[in-house]
C-alpha angles and dihedrals in degrees: 000000000000121000091257091050091050092051092048090050091052092047093050100042107118095222092069091216143093129209117222132179142183124201116240125212092277094049094256111144110234114192152124146210118266130187121261089245092054091048092052090054094055106038092094096032139050121258135199121268120172110259090216086099085079092039102060138049129249090276092055093251110145117241114240096193107054129102100201097074139340144119086315091063099037093237097269126191116273125216106263131182133199116230107219089197089071093062114143139161115233104227095195090053100052092273093294109179117258134191138180121224139188138207112255143187130023119022093335093083090057091073106022107110095209091051090050092054091047090055092051092046088052090052089057091049091050088054089054097255137123112204118207115203143177136176127211125201139204118197142167123241125205134189091237141105126225088257097048092046091051091046089055091048086239090292128125093008116179111247118224089243131005130240138024104300111158115179088001120172088190096054094045088057094047094074097017091150090067094036092053093043090058093053096042099042095046091051090051089046091056093247097117118194125205096204143003126191144146116271128208109285136059111301095351122150131183128201132184114210118217112262123247145146114323103261094039090051091052092047089052092048097050091045090048093060095050093041092053090053093048094047089048091054089057089058099044091258135125119213123200130194095192111146093231122016097173134012091229096053132066118266128245119258129204097193117190119219117199141175134173120230133180118272092269092050092237103112127048103224092196094068124086116168091195094061121091091238095029089248120141121219087252092056091048091053089048091053091046090052092054093047089053100041107033096077088057096048097034096126089068090063098029101035105158140058087249094053092077093053086067095050096076132119120279096010100105092261126101127251101175135063096251141133133199145163111268091337117144095195096067134080095240119037115195113209106193106156098122145010095251097041101039106127147132122253114205102207098182090079115103131209089248094070131114099245093217091056097039092052091042089054094050096043097043092049092050093046089051088060091050094046091052094039090233118192120229096233096158110092120234113267113246114202124344111025092188090072096046105093095155092117097034137256135280119258112273099219142026099252095053091048091047094051090050091050094046092054096040120115089197093054091050091048094050100041107019128256095260093054095043091049094049096043093047090051090053091051091048087053091051090053092049092051090052096043095059094053124096109224132210088246091060093049093049092044102045111015099093108012105046 
C-alpha cells in the first residue's frame, strides 16, 4: 500500500484506534493504543515515549547501574517516530492498524536496537552491498494460561503434545487449529513463513521466516515472537521462546541466515561455482569476521542467564568457534548448494534474542571481516564440532561474556561505545538479579546434607 492508502485505511478503520510499539533492549515490544486523531498528528513528526523502556529490565524493575536514564534523569520522554513502512493489519484484532516505531535523535539512538541495526544496514549499503537476512525460531507450547502457569510456579506445565516428535505429521494434525492459525494469521500479518513443523520435544514447533532486507527481516522476526504468543492466547496456549526450558530437553534456537548481494539485489556475492565449497572470497571473509568477532559480542546473541544453558554439548547448539559446510554441530553453518540459496547460518543465536541485536551482531561481525579483508584460515570442521577446540570455545556464562564485550575494542568499533556501555550495564544487572536468588537446585542439593 502507498503512504496515502495507509493513511486512508487508518482514517476509515471503525475502531478509531491504532496500535504502536517500540522494542526495548530485551526485544520486548512496549506499546499502546492511540486514537486515530492522535496518530494523524504524529505521522510526520516525532512524539514522546517514556525512555524507561531502556531503563528497566524485562520485569519492569528499574536499573540502578545505567547512565542512559534512571532516577537521576527523571525518566523523561524520548523523541520517537513511527515508521510507516512497518504498517500491518492485526488479523486477530479485527485488522486494527499497527506500526512499529523507534527512538530517534540525541542520545536515544545510542541505545535503541532498531536504530543500531539501521546504522549497520546503512554501512553495508555504503560498501555497495545489500544483505538479505532471515531468522528461524524454535519454541515450546503449553496448554496453560498466564494465570495457571504462575499458579504452578512454572513447574509441571502441560505441554501442547507429549513426546519427542520432530517433523511429525501426526503431531501437527493433533492441534491443527493452532498450527493452521499460525500459518494463516502470520501471512495476513505480513510476517510470511517459509515452513512450519514440529521439532523434537513435547509441544515444540519451529518456523522459518521468509528472508528479506535486513531491517524488514528484523521487524518480521520481532513481530513473529509477539504474534505467536498472541495467537497462542486465542487457543488457550502459552508459547515460550526461552533458550532452555528443561535440562533434559533440547534448547530453542533463533538461527540467523544471511547472505550478501550486490546493490541491486540481483547477484548473490557469497556464491562462487569455481570454489571447492562454492564459497566466494567475500563469503570467506564474512565467515572469518564472525569467527573473530562473535566471542566479543556474544551477549547480543546469548543475552540471558538461560541462554548459556542451551550452549552445551550434544544439545543441537554450538559450544566451539567452528564453521563447516552443512554441519549442524558447528557455530557457523555454510549452506552453499546453489546461487540463490548460498548463505551463512549463525547457529549460536538463541530464540531468546532481540532480533534487532542478534542480526546486528551477525551482520556487523561479517562486514568487519569484509572491511579488513580477513582470510578464512581456519579449516572447515568435518564431523563433530563439539570436539574441535582449535579456535577456542564460547564463554560459558553471561557475566564472562559481558566482561569480554565491555572491554573489547572490536565491540566498541562495531556497535559504538555508548551502546556497548549501556548494553553491558543491563547484562551486569541481569547477572546481579540472578546471583542473589536461591534456586530449587540449591535447596535440593544443600538443604539436608550440608
